[in-house]
Coordinates of C-alpha atoms in Angstrom, one line a residue:
Chain A
X583 CA -22.9 4.5 -2.6
X584 CA -20.2 2.0 -1.8
X585 CA -16.9 1.6 -3.4
X586 CA -17.6 -2.0 -4.2
X587 CA -21.3 -1.9 -5.2
X588 CA -22.2 -4.9 -7.3
X589 CA -18.9 -6.7 -6.8
X590 CA -18.8 -10.4 -5.8
X591 CA -16.0 -11.5 -3.5
X592 CA -14.8 -14.7 -1.9
X593 CA -12.5 -15.0 1.1
X594 CA -10.6 -18.0 2.3
X595 CA -10.5 -18.1 6.0
X596 CA -13.1 -15.5 6.2
X597 CA -15.0 -16.3 9.3
X598 CA -12.7 -14.6 11.8
X599 CA -9.7 -12.3 12.3
X600 CA -8.3 -10.7 9.1
X601 CA -10.6 -12.5 6.7
X602 CA -13.6 -11.5 8.8
X603 CA -12.5 -7.9 8.9
X604 CA -12.1 -7.9 5.1
X605 CA -15.6 -9.4 4.8
X606 CA -17.1 -6.7 7.0
X607 CA -15.3 -4.0 5.1
X608 CA -16.4 -5.3 1.7
X609 CA -20.0 -5.6 2.9
X610 CA -19.9 -2.1 4.2
X611 CA -18.8 -0.9 0.7
X612 CA -21.6 -2.7 -1.0
X613 CA -20.0 -6.0 -2.1
X614 CA -21.5 -9.5 -1.8
X615 CA -19.2 -11.8 0.1
X616 CA -18.7 -15.6 0.4
X617 CA -16.6 -16.5 3.4
X618 CA -14.9 -19.8 3.9
X619 CA -13.9 -21.6 7.1
X620 CA -13.5 -25.1 8.3
X621 CA -16.2 -25.2 10.9
X622 CA -19.8 -25.2 9.8
X623 CA -21.2 -23.9 13.1
X624 CA -18.6 -21.1 13.3
X625 CA -19.6 -20.2 9.7
X626 CA -23.2 -20.0 10.4
X627 CA -22.5 -17.9 13.5
X628 CA -20.4 -15.6 11.4
X629 CA -23.2 -15.2 8.9
X630 CA -25.5 -14.3 11.7
X631 CA -23.1 -11.7 13.0
X632 CA -22.5 -10.3 9.5
X633 CA -26.2 -9.8 9.3
X634 CA -26.1 -9.2 5.5
X635 CA -28.9 -11.5 4.4
X636 CA -28.5 -12.7 0.8
X637 CA -25.3 -10.6 0.4
X638 CA -23.3 -13.0 2.4
X639 CA -22.8 -16.8 2.2
X640 CA -20.6 -19.4 3.9
X641 CA -18.7 -22.2 2.2
X642 CA -17.3 -24.9 4.6
X643 CA -13.9 -26.5 4.0
X644 CA -10.2 -26.7 4.9
X645 CA -8.3 -24.1 2.8
X646 CA -5.2 -26.4 2.7
X647 CA -7.2 -28.7 0.4
X648 CA -7.4 -28.1 -3.3
X649 CA -11.1 -29.3 -3.3
X650 CA -12.0 -26.6 -0.8
X651 CA -10.3 -23.7 -2.6
X652 CA -11.6 -24.6 -6.0
X653 CA -15.0 -25.5 -4.5
X654 CA -15.3 -22.0 -2.9
X655 CA -14.6 -20.3 -6.2
X656 CA -17.0 -22.5 -8.1
X657 CA -19.7 -22.1 -5.4
X658 CA -19.3 -18.3 -5.5
X659 CA -19.7 -18.2 -9.3
X660 CA -22.5 -20.6 -9.3
X661 CA -24.4 -18.8 -6.5
X662 CA -23.8 -15.2 -7.5
X663 CA -23.1 -15.5 -11.3
X664 CA -19.5 -14.2 -11.2
X665 CA -16.4 -13.6 -9.1
X666 CA -14.8 -10.1 -9.1
X667 CA -12.6 -10.2 -6.0
X668 CA -10.7 -13.3 -4.8
X669 CA -9.1 -12.9 -1.4
X670 CA -6.7 -15.8 -0.6
X671 CA -6.3 -15.1 3.0
X672 CA -6.2 -18.3 4.9
X673 CA -2.9 -19.6 6.2
X674 CA -0.8 -20.3 9.2
X675 CA 1.2 -23.0 11.0
X676 CA 0.0 -25.9 13.1
X677 CA 3.1 -27.1 15.1
X678 CA 6.1 -25.3 13.8
X679 CA 9.6 -26.2 14.8
X680 CA 13.3 -25.4 14.0
X681 CA 14.2 -27.0 10.7
X682 CA 16.4 -29.6 12.4
X683 CA 13.3 -30.9 14.1
X684 CA 10.6 -30.0 11.5
X685 CA 8.4 -32.9 10.5
X686 CA 7.5 -33.7 6.9
X687 CA 3.8 -33.5 7.9
X688 CA 4.1 -30.0 9.2
X689 CA 6.2 -28.9 6.3
X690 CA 3.7 -30.3 3.8
X691 CA 0.8 -28.7 5.6
X692 CA 2.4 -25.3 5.6
X693 CA 3.2 -25.6 1.8
X694 CA -0.4 -26.7 1.1
X695 CA -2.0 -24.1 3.4
X696 CA 0.1 -21.1 2.7
X697 CA 1.3 -21.6 -0.9
X698 CA -0.6 -24.2 -2.8
X699 CA -3.9 -22.8 -1.6
X700 CA -3.0 -19.5 -3.2
X701 CA -1.9 -21.2 -6.4
X702 CA -5.0 -23.3 -6.6
X703 CA -7.2 -20.3 -5.9
X704 CA -5.4 -18.0 -8.3
X705 CA -5.6 -20.6 -11.1
X706 CA -9.3 -21.3 -10.7
X707 CA -10.1 -17.6 -10.3
X708 CA -8.0 -16.5 -13.3
X709 CA -9.8 -19.0 -15.6
X710 CA -13.0 -17.2 -14.7
X711 CA -11.5 -13.6 -14.7
X712 CA -9.4 -13.8 -17.9
X713 CA -12.4 -14.2 -20.3
X714 CA -14.2 -11.4 -18.4
X715 CA -11.2 -9.1 -18.5
X716 CA -11.7 -8.1 -14.9
X717 CA -10.6 -9.3 -11.6
X718 CA -8.9 -8.5 -8.3
X719 CA -6.8 -11.1 -6.6
X720 CA -5.6 -10.2 -3.1
X721 CA -3.3 -12.4 -1.2
X722 CA -2.7 -12.2 2.5
X723 CA 1.1 -12.6 2.8
X724 CA 3.1 -11.5 5.8
X725 CA 6.0 -9.5 7.0
X726 CA 7.6 -12.9 7.0
X727 CA 7.3 -12.9 3.2
X728 CA 10.3 -10.5 3.3
X729 CA 12.1 -11.5 6.5
X730 CA 13.2 -14.7 8.1
X731 CA 12.8 -15.7 11.7
X732 CA 14.1 -18.8 13.5
X733 CA 11.6 -21.5 14.3
X734 CA 9.1 -20.5 11.7
X735 CA 11.0 -21.3 8.5
X736 CA 8.1 -23.0 6.9
X737 CA 5.9 -20.0 7.3
X738 CA 8.6 -17.6 6.1
X739 CA 9.4 -19.9 3.1
X740 CA 5.8 -20.1 2.0
X741 CA 5.1 -16.4 2.4
X742 CA 8.2 -15.6 0.4
X743 CA 7.0 -18.0 -2.3
X744 CA 3.6 -16.4 -2.4
X745 CA 5.2 -13.0 -3.0
X746 CA 7.0 -14.4 -6.0
X747 CA 3.8 -15.9 -7.3
X748 CA 2.0 -12.6 -6.9
X749 CA 4.7 -10.7 -8.8
X750 CA 4.8 -13.2 -11.6
X751 CA 1.1 -13.5 -12.1
X752 CA 0.6 -9.7 -12.0
X753 CA 2.8 -9.6 -15.1
X754 CA 0.9 -12.5 -16.8
X755 CA -2.4 -10.7 -16.5
X756 CA -1.4 -7.1 -16.3
X757 CA -3.1 -6.0 -19.6
X758 CA -6.2 -8.1 -19.0
X759 CA -8.0 -5.8 -16.4
X760 CA -6.9 -8.1 -13.6
X761 CA -4.7 -7.0 -10.7
X762 CA -2.8 -9.3 -8.3
X763 CA -1.4 -7.9 -5.1
X764 CA -0.3 -9.1 -1.7
X765 CA -0.8 -7.5 1.7
X766 CA 2.0 -8.0 4.2
X767 CA 0.7 -7.6 7.7
X768 CA 3.0 -7.5 10.7
X769 CA 2.0 -9.5 13.7
X770 CA -1.7 -9.3 14.5
X771 CA -3.1 -11.0 17.6
X772 CA -5.6 -13.1 15.6
X773 CA -7.4 -16.1 16.9
X774 CA -5.0 -18.3 15.0
X775 CA -2.0 -16.5 16.5
X776 CA -3.4 -17.0 20.0
X777 CA -4.0 -20.7 19.3
X778 CA -0.7 -21.6 17.7
X779 CA 1.4 -18.8 19.1
X780 CA 2.5 -20.6 22.3
X781 CA 4.0 -23.5 20.3
X782 CA 5.5 -21.1 17.8
X783 CA 7.1 -19.2 20.7
X784 CA 8.7 -22.4 21.9
X785 CA 10.0 -23.2 18.4
X786 CA 11.5 -19.7 18.2
X787 CA 13.4 -20.4 21.5
X788 CA 11.3 -17.9 23.4
X789 CA 10.1 -18.4 26.9
X790 CA 6.5 -17.4 26.4
X791 CA 3.8 -16.3 24.0
X792 CA 4.0 -12.8 25.5
X793 CA 7.7 -12.8 24.7
X794 CA 7.0 -13.6 21.1
X795 CA 4.4 -10.7 20.9
X796 CA 7.0 -8.4 22.4
X797 CA 9.7 -9.5 19.9
X798 CA 7.5 -8.7 16.9
X799 CA 6.3 -5.4 18.3
X800 CA 9.8 -4.3 19.2
X801 CA 10.9 -4.9 15.6
X802 CA 8.3 -2.4 14.4
X803 CA 8.5 1.4 14.4
X804 CA 5.1 1.7 16.2
X805 CA 5.9 -0.8 18.9
X806 CA 2.5 -2.4 18.8
X807 CA 0.8 -5.2 16.9
X808 CA -1.2 -4.3 13.9
X809 CA -5.0 -4.5 13.7
X810 CA -7.2 -6.4 11.4
X811 CA -9.0 -3.2 10.4
X812 CA -5.8 -1.8 9.0
X813 CA -5.4 -4.8 6.7
X814 CA -9.1 -4.6 5.7
X815 CA -8.7 -0.9 4.6
X816 CA -5.9 -1.9 2.2
X817 CA -7.9 -4.8 0.9
X818 CA -10.8 -2.4 0.1
X819 CA -8.4 -0.1 -1.7
X820 CA -7.0 -2.9 -3.8
X821 CA -10.5 -4.2 -4.7
X822 CA -11.8 -0.9 -6.0
X823 CA -12.0 -0.1 -9.8
X824 CA -9.8 2.9 -9.1
X825 CA -6.9 0.6 -8.1
X826 CA -6.6 -0.8 -11.7
X827 CA -3.0 0.4 -11.9
X828 CA -1.9 -1.1 -8.6
X829 CA -0.6 -4.6 -9.3
X830 CA 2.3 -6.8 -8.3
X831 CA 2.5 -4.7 -5.2
X832 CA 3.6 -6.1 -1.8
X833 CA 1.8 -3.7 0.5
X834 CA 3.2 -3.7 4.0
X835 CA 0.8 -3.2 7.0
X836 CA 3.5 -3.8 9.5
X837 CA 4.1 -0.6 11.5
X838 CA 7.5 -0.1 9.8
X839 CA 9.0 -3.5 10.5
X840 CA 10.3 -4.6 7.1
X841 CA 13.4 -2.9 5.6
X842 CA 12.1 -2.8 2.0
Chain B
X966 CA -18.9 11.3 6.9
X967 CA -15.4 11.6 5.4
X968 CA -12.3 9.6 6.4
X969 CA -10.5 12.8 7.0
X970 CA -13.1 15.0 8.7
X971 CA -11.5 17.7 10.8
X972 CA -8.0 17.0 9.6
X973 CA -5.7 19.7 8.2
X974 CA -3.3 18.9 5.4
X975 CA -0.5 20.7 3.7
X976 CA 0.6 19.7 0.2
X977 CA 3.6 21.2 -1.5
X978 CA 3.3 21.5 -5.3
X979 CA -0.5 21.2 -4.9
X980 CA -1.8 23.3 -7.7
X981 CA -1.6 20.7 -10.4
X982 CA -0.8 17.1 -11.2
X983 CA -0.5 14.6 -8.4
X984 CA -0.6 17.2 -5.6
X985 CA -3.9 18.7 -6.9
X986 CA -5.4 15.2 -7.2
X987 CA -4.4 14.5 -3.6
X988 CA -5.8 17.9 -2.5
X989 CA -9.1 17.1 -4.2
X990 CA -9.3 13.6 -2.6
X991 CA -8.5 15.0 0.8
X992 CA -11.2 17.7 0.4
X993 CA -13.7 15.0 -0.6
X994 CA -13.0 13.2 2.6
X995 CA -13.6 16.2 4.7
X996 CA -10.1 17.6 5.3
X997 CA -9.0 21.2 5.2
X998 CA -6.1 21.7 2.8
X999 CA -3.3 24.1 2.1
X1000 CA -1.9 23.8 -1.4
X1001 CA 1.4 25.4 -2.3
X1002 CA 2.9 26.5 -5.6
X1003 CA 5.0 29.2 -7.2
X1004 CA 2.3 30.7 -9.4
X1005 CA -0.6 32.4 -7.6
X1006 CA -2.7 32.7 -10.9
X1007 CA -2.4 29.0 -11.5
X1008 CA -3.3 28.3 -7.9
X1009 CA -6.4 30.5 -8.2
X1010 CA -7.6 28.6 -11.3
X1011 CA -7.1 25.3 -9.5
X1012 CA -8.9 26.5 -6.4
X1013 CA -11.8 27.8 -8.4
X1014 CA -12.1 24.3 -10.0
X1015 CA -12.0 22.6 -6.6
X1016 CA -14.7 25.0 -5.2
X1017 CA -14.0 24.0 -1.6
X1018 CA -14.5 27.5 -0.1
X1019 CA -12.9 28.1 3.3
X1020 CA -11.5 24.6 3.5
X1021 CA -8.9 25.3 0.9
X1022 CA -6.1 27.8 1.2
X1023 CA -3.1 28.7 -0.9
X1024 CA 0.3 29.5 0.4
X1025 CA 2.8 30.6 -2.3
X1026 CA 6.4 29.8 -2.2
X1027 CA 9.4 28.1 -3.8
X1028 CA 10.2 24.8 -2.2
X1029 CA 13.8 25.1 -3.2
X1030 CA 14.1 27.7 -0.4
X1031 CA 14.3 26.5 3.2
X1032 CA 12.5 29.6 4.5
X1033 CA 9.6 29.0 2.0
X1034 CA 9.3 25.4 3.1
X1035 CA 9.1 26.3 6.7
X1036 CA 6.7 29.2 6.0
X1037 CA 4.4 26.8 4.0
X1038 CA 4.3 24.3 6.9
X1039 CA 4.0 26.8 9.7
X1040 CA 1.6 28.9 7.7
X1041 CA -0.8 25.9 7.4
X1042 CA -0.8 25.5 11.2
X1043 CA -1.4 29.2 11.6
X1044 CA -4.2 29.4 9.1
X1045 CA -6.1 26.3 10.1
X1046 CA -5.0 26.0 13.8
X1047 CA -3.1 22.7 13.4
X1048 CA -1.3 20.4 11.0
X1049 CA -2.2 16.7 10.8
X1050 CA -1.0 15.7 7.3
X1051 CA 2.0 16.8 5.4
X1052 CA 2.5 15.8 1.8
X1053 CA 5.9 17.0 0.5
X1054 CA 4.9 16.4 -3.1
X1055 CA 6.8 18.9 -5.1
X1056 CA 10.0 17.7 -6.9
X1057 CA 11.7 17.2 -10.1
X1058 CA 15.0 17.8 -11.9
X1059 CA 16.5 19.8 -14.7
X1060 CA 19.3 19.5 -17.2
X1061 CA 19.3 15.8 -17.2
X1062 CA 22.3 14.1 -18.6
X1063 CA 24.3 10.9 -18.3
X1064 CA 26.6 11.0 -15.2
X1065 CA 29.7 11.6 -17.3
X1066 CA 28.2 14.8 -18.5
X1067 CA 26.0 15.7 -15.5
X1068 CA 26.7 19.2 -14.1
X1069 CA 27.0 19.9 -10.4
X1070 CA 24.1 22.4 -10.7
X1071 CA 21.8 19.8 -12.2
X1072 CA 22.5 17.3 -9.4
X1073 CA 22.1 20.0 -6.8
X1074 CA 18.8 21.2 -8.3
X1075 CA 17.3 17.8 -8.1
X1076 CA 18.5 17.2 -4.6
X1077 CA 17.2 20.6 -3.4
X1078 CA 13.9 20.3 -5.2
X1079 CA 13.0 16.8 -4.2
X1080 CA 15.1 15.7 -1.2
X1081 CA 16.0 18.9 0.7
X1082 CA 12.5 20.2 0.4
X1083 CA 11.2 17.0 1.8
X1084 CA 13.6 17.2 4.7
X1085 CA 12.9 20.9 5.4
X1086 CA 9.1 20.4 5.4
X1087 CA 9.3 17.2 7.3
X1088 CA 11.4 18.7 10.1
X1089 CA 9.1 21.7 10.4
X1090 CA 6.1 19.4 10.4
X1091 CA 7.5 17.0 13.0
X1092 CA 8.1 19.9 15.4
X1093 CA 4.3 20.6 15.1
X1094 CA 3.2 17.0 15.2
X1095 CA 5.3 15.6 18.0
X1096 CA 3.7 17.7 20.7
X1097 CA 0.3 16.7 19.4
X1098 CA 1.2 13.0 19.3
X1099 CA -0.4 12.8 15.9
X1100 CA 0.6 13.1 12.3
X1101 CA 0.8 11.7 8.8
X1102 CA 3.7 12.4 6.5
X1103 CA 3.4 11.1 2.9
X1104 CA 6.5 11.9 1.0
X1105 CA 6.3 11.8 -2.8
X1106 CA 8.9 9.3 -3.9
X1107 CA 8.8 7.4 -7.2
X1108 CA 9.4 4.1 -8.8
X1109 CA 12.8 5.8 -9.4
X1110 CA 13.2 5.7 -5.6
X1111 CA 13.6 1.9 -5.9
X1112 CA 15.1 1.5 -9.4
X1113 CA 17.8 3.1 -11.4
X1114 CA 17.5 4.5 -15.0
X1115 CA 20.2 5.8 -17.2
X1116 CA 20.3 9.5 -17.9
X1117 CA 18.2 10.7 -14.9
X1118 CA 20.5 9.8 -12.1
X1119 CA 19.9 13.1 -10.3
X1120 CA 16.2 12.3 -10.0
X1121 CA 16.9 8.7 -9.0
X1122 CA 19.3 9.7 -6.3
X1123 CA 17.0 12.3 -4.8
X1124 CA 14.1 9.8 -4.7
X1125 CA 16.2 7.1 -3.2
X1126 CA 17.3 9.6 -0.5
X1127 CA 13.7 10.4 0.3
X1128 CA 13.0 6.7 0.9
X1129 CA 15.9 6.5 3.4
X1130 CA 14.7 9.6 5.1
X1131 CA 11.2 8.1 5.4
X1132 CA 12.4 4.8 6.8
X1133 CA 14.5 6.5 9.5
X1134 CA 11.9 9.1 10.4
X1135 CA 9.3 6.4 10.8
X1136 CA 11.5 4.7 13.4
X1137 CA 12.1 7.9 15.2
X1138 CA 8.4 8.8 15.7
X1139 CA 6.8 5.4 15.5
X1140 CA 5.4 5.5 19.1
X1141 CA 4.3 9.1 18.9
X1142 CA 1.2 8.6 16.8
X1143 CA 3.0 9.8 13.7
X1144 CA 3.4 7.7 10.6
X1145 CA 5.9 8.5 7.8
X1146 CA 5.5 6.8 4.4
X1147 CA 6.6 7.2 0.8
X1148 CA 4.4 7.0 -2.2
X1149 CA 6.3 5.5 -5.2
X1150 CA 4.3 6.1 -8.4
X1151 CA 5.2 4.9 -11.8
X1152 CA 5.4 7.4 -14.6
X1153 CA 2.3 9.7 -14.9
X1154 CA 1.9 12.2 -17.7
X1155 CA 1.5 15.2 -15.4
X1156 CA 2.2 18.8 -16.5
X1157 CA 5.7 18.5 -15.1
X1158 CA 6.3 15.3 -17.0
X1159 CA 5.2 17.1 -20.2
X1160 CA 7.5 19.9 -19.3
X1161 CA 10.6 18.1 -18.2
X1162 CA 10.1 14.8 -20.0
X1163 CA 11.6 15.8 -23.3
X1164 CA 14.8 16.8 -21.6
X1165 CA 14.9 13.6 -19.6
X1166 CA 14.2 11.6 -22.8
X1167 CA 17.0 13.2 -24.6
X1168 CA 19.4 12.3 -21.8
X1169 CA 18.2 8.7 -22.1
X1170 CA 18.7 8.8 -25.8
X1171 CA 15.0 8.6 -26.5
X1172 CA 12.2 10.8 -27.9
X1173 CA 9.5 11.9 -25.4
X1174 CA 7.1 9.3 -26.8
X1175 CA 9.8 6.7 -26.6
X1176 CA 10.3 7.6 -22.9
X1177 CA 6.7 7.1 -22.1
X1178 CA 6.7 3.8 -24.0
X1179 CA 9.7 2.6 -21.9
X1180 CA 8.0 3.4 -18.7
X1181 CA 4.7 1.7 -19.8
X1182 CA 6.6 -1.4 -21.1
X1183 CA 8.4 -1.8 -17.8
X1184 CA 5.1 -2.2 -16.0
X1185 CA 2.8 -5.1 -15.9
X1186 CA -0.2 -3.1 -17.0
X1187 CA 1.7 -1.7 -20.0
X1188 CA 0.3 1.8 -19.5
X1189 CA 1.2 4.9 -17.5
X1190 CA -0.2 5.6 -14.1
X1191 CA -2.8 8.2 -13.3
X1192 CA -2.9 10.9 -10.6
X1193 CA -6.1 9.3 -9.1
X1194 CA -4.2 6.1 -8.4
X1195 CA -1.8 8.0 -6.1
X1196 CA -4.5 10.0 -4.4
X1197 CA -6.5 6.9 -3.4
X1198 CA -3.4 5.5 -1.6
X1199 CA -2.7 8.9 0.0
X1200 CA -6.2 9.0 1.5
X1201 CA -5.7 5.5 3.0
X1202 CA -2.4 6.4 4.5
X1203 CA -3.8 9.7 5.9
X1204 CA -6.8 8.0 7.4
X1205 CA -7.2 6.4 10.9
X1206 CA -6.9 3.0 9.2
X1207 CA -3.4 4.0 8.1
X1208 CA -2.2 4.2 11.7
X1209 CA -0.5 0.8 11.5
X1210 CA 1.4 1.6 8.3
X1211 CA 4.7 3.4 8.6
X1212 CA 8.1 3.4 7.1
X1213 CA 6.5 1.8 3.9
X1214 CA 7.5 2.6 0.4
X1215 CA 4.2 2.0 -1.4
X1216 CA 4.5 1.1 -5.1
X1217 CA 1.7 2.6 -7.3
X1218 CA 3.4 1.7 -10.5
X1219 CA 1.4 -0.9 -12.3
X1220 CA 3.7 -3.7 -11.2
X1221 CA 7.0 -2.1 -12.3
X1222 CA 9.2 -2.1 -9.2
X1223 CA 10.7 -5.5 -8.2
X1224 CA 10.0 -4.9 -4.5

């Protein structure tokens, strides 16, 4: 018997890295999962690898767009009849820069991708969850949601904002059977970090991608990057019925990096 | 297959309340567990209920004594051959009063019971864990480890101190396969809460029921927490998946703490 038998989940950015690990962990615990990603081919490949038959589905779209986020939630409810667990996991940067050089386009993208996507998703999900008096909303924030770093101000700003959103919404729906939590991972060498890491390293004034990885790991107590499975285990815990009293929680998975 | 198969855990104050719930959850996940308490008869009743046979062992002792703390930790390793997980869970306070009226003895009692006991057991456990390059320490803090409340400053101070100890210890042993975290539950109506709550309430100018109401109203869920909430997080932190979580002060408080 799984801890999430009969539950229906959707995950933005679910075809790879953290989102993918959450999808796999949820499936292993008996849930049905809809994963989202931009690339149709990658999505189909992901479904093939998940090998979960009718218990997994893919919804294509860019999570920085309102239509995608709301569409994913509507699709999940229409296909599986309900939504119990909404993981708002997608996020990142494209071409970050020190604020003095930050473009409006990049700033707007980071706000849409990291913050508005979470707002759009929460609002849509809550309108389904509130009448049902049940729900789990799990946001992938970051260690940067509590700390600042030069060169990635947009990311840090939006992740801080997401933490505020989580804490406020947890209080709005605290008595309605709905929990709202954030997971704050430290650096994980995900595909997206490998893709955008080199330019982020430059924006941070570092000589290389490796230097950026070293900086993050040196700030931790464990002196290594975190792993996607470590985040997924927390996402499972937060999704269970037993976690009904855990809400508004900013759960670090950062090897002891953040001070509070 | 359990998440803690083959692991050995030591839980102070494990015969009732949160400690007992953690013991039960660890046993369910395949661990062997030592529970500690002052009252052997109470321990026997709890052990009979858990029905875990040889995987459960009791070591009596008063955690307010350093020698007992060390005997509990070292006794676990002696009995089961190793120590993987330490849960310094016991703690509390007595003779609560506003600071203007708080006695030295009451402040000292809370510090010894919660903080010194955590330090004594942690030090003894680290000396066993460091050579093994493996360990999990889950200190029992509280929402009061992050927030203040009038009338119970001794408890608040002791729990804040535990959080500082946890964060420092995590940095010291971070590369040695040992994680050190604090669990910060909201109010739970355990036996000890029923026992000490009326005194704490009085120091806060409240009835016992009024005290429970204040705690529930501070939260987002508007109710008290339950021991199972804490045990579920303890299992996660003790498992292999918890290897990347250290120095964290995990809130299990229904959305009460601001950070």
